[in-house]
Amino acid sequence: MPQGTNRIADRESEFIVGREREMELFRALLERRRGAGEGVGPLTILHLYGTGGVGKSTLLRQFLREAEEKGETALLLDSRDFVHTEQGLFEALLRQLQGVTPAGSDPQAAALQPARMGWLAALERLPADRRLILAFDTFEEMQDIEALLRDRLLPWLPEGALVLLAGRLALGSGWMRSPAWRERVRQLPVEHLSRPDCMRYLEQCGVREEEQKERVWRQTHGHPLSLSLAAAAHALSGSWEEAAPLDWFAEVAALWLREVPDGELRKLVEAASVLRVFDQELLSSSLEAEVPAEVFDRLTGLSFVRKSERGWQLHDLMRETTEARLRERAPKLHRQIKDRIAAYYADEIIAASGRKNMDWEVGELFRHAGVEVLPALTAERSRSRYYWETVTESSLGDALAYLEGRRSSMTAIRGWETDPQTGQSFRIDYSAEAVRYNSAGLDLEEVFRLEPSSIQLLRDAEGGTQALSVNIPIHKGTLTWLTRDPFCGPYLRSLSPGELRALEAPPERPAGWFLRCSDYADLMNPAVRTEGVYLIYSYIGRGGILIC
């Protein structure tokens, strides 16, 4: 191999970040050697799987490069490199072995025999001190020859051979039913990059500005191909803002859409892209047409669709890009789908009548009803590491300490947020006086004595306090206090005697809630802000009057 090529390959390897676990596993498998009287063990199969553009092929090639550097025999076949027949497979493998093994004694006779016989003969001529590393890329496209591999190829490989597979989906039942195959297979999901790995990669690519790195992270969610395309766009334009994210997202979407061969399925993918989470019923409602079970099953079998707590969802980038294209191409259809979704969630909320927590449904209703600022203010809750905790006797001190600390350090809050769907920017601007006014005159100990369940703290994974929320239920036990409150009192005193009597509900069934205070240690943290918005949604969905 020319020296220049080695240097380029070395440099490329430096840009592989966040794959330490995968590399360690491969190196451990590679380092197994024949010891004193011991073999290198049976055939091992390492299967990398994950959605398109997540870096499986890059990892596969890095594995093979390291194997070659250690003097092993490394072969690579892509599903598109050969005809998917027995003859086609073994002919391709023989071509890969050219130059690795010495020629047979009779080339003319070898040419006349079936390719499998020639392959087996070539294997016998492999140097005894070199292990065979056999790799198959885009393995999800080889379903038609999986049985052929299991029956005709893999059992005849040399002792200690290592087979590498890379595909979009985990291996199916054909591999997992048999204990003999099961014990040889290691399945390894290839995930998105973490935020620190994403930042490290961007640094290596010359993106230094913290704001730009943060924006790329939020747009790509650590998806390696999108990250690479974003870095390339930055390098070409000198500024990420001047690049067109939709253009490089479209390249990723086109890669995934290869899995969607027909118009009927693409129509479902487009409708699903408008929904953050979908099921068969909701998808049918959004299209005003029944989605057959067999078609829905095909949709959920795609590699960029995953199961979630509430149903199924498209990969974030696929969803955002496909929805953006639909909005551009067919704005009327896009609006119709959103209106149907909003109507669906409105019906769900009305049907619940406050009997259960409906914060998710309220959030989805607002999202599809067209409240412009909300997408910019909220992030995906599935990645949140925060939770609301109702204050009790043991944690009241934490609430008091948080509020005291905030009152002594409250400063202005200024920044910008962007709607990821439309690109529209919104300015967040609160003066220090406005921030202080939010909790002015609030006596937490008095509120705790009045109604302990009124005070909530937002905790992080370490138990630290990130926000305080005070929401007082309206019932006969709190009404007198609320009438005296400088914020709630003016409204209550404006009601007629009959309207006021309607609020004298029993404590276990409040007539509504007064949202007294919401204070955040860092309002510019999207995850923290999102938890605050969803807490408000939870009160909206409970029924009764809401006073803010």
Coordinates of N, CA and C in Angstrom, one line a residue, residues 12 25 133 152 189 206 261 265 279 316 318 359 387-388 401 423 474 512 514 516 529 545:
E12 N -7.8 9.7 8.8 CA -9.2 9.3 8.9 C -9.6 8.7 10.2
L25 N -14.1 -4.3 21.9 CA -14.6 -5.6 21.7 C -13.9 -6.3 20.5
I133 N -10.5 -13.0 8.5 CA -11.5 -12.0 8.9 C -12.4 -11.7 7.7
R152 N -23.8 -23.3 3.8 CA -22.7 -23.6 2.8 C -21.4 -22.8 3.0
P189 N -25.4 -3.2 19.1 CA -26.0 -2.0 18.5 C -25.1 -0.8 18.4
G206 N -12.6 21.6 13.2 CA -12.4 23.1 13.2 C -13.5 24.0 13.6
P261 N -40.0 1.0 -0.6 CA -40.1 0.8 -2.1 C -41.3 1.3 -2.7
L265 N -46.4 3.0 1.3 CA -45.6 3.0 2.5 C -45.0 4.4 2.7
D279 N -49.4 5.3 16.6 CA -49.9 4.0 16.6 C -50.8 3.8 15.4
D316 N -35.5 10.9 14.8 CA -35.7 12.3 14.9 C -35.4 13.0 13.6
M318 N -35.1 11.8 10.5 CA -36.0 11.4 9.5 C -37.3 12.1 9.6
D359 N -51.0 15.4 30.4 CA -50.1 16.4 30.0 C -49.5 16.2 28.7
Y387 N -36.9 15.6 37.0 CA -38.2 15.1 37.5 C -38.7 16.1 38.5
W388 N -40.1 16.2 38.6 CA -40.7 17.1 39.6 C -41.0 16.3 40.8
A401 N -34.1 27.0 50.8 CA -32.7 27.3 50.5 C -32.6 27.7 49.0
G423 N -37.4 27.2 11.5 CA -36.2 28.1 11.6 C -36.5 29.4 12.2
I474 N -57.5 25.1 44.3 CA -58.6 26.0 44.7 C -59.7 25.1 45.3
G512 N -60.1 23.9 40.8 CA -59.1 24.4 39.8 C -57.7 24.6 40.6
F514 N -54.3 27.7 41.1 CA -53.7 29.0 41.0 C -52.2 28.8 40.8
R516 N -49.0 30.0 41.0 CA -48.5 31.2 41.7 C -47.1 31.6 41.3
R529 N -36.6 23.9 30.9 CA -37.7 24.7 30.4 C -38.9 23.8 30.0
I545 N -60.9 25.3 36.7 CA -60.5 26.6 36.4 C -59.0 26.7 36.6

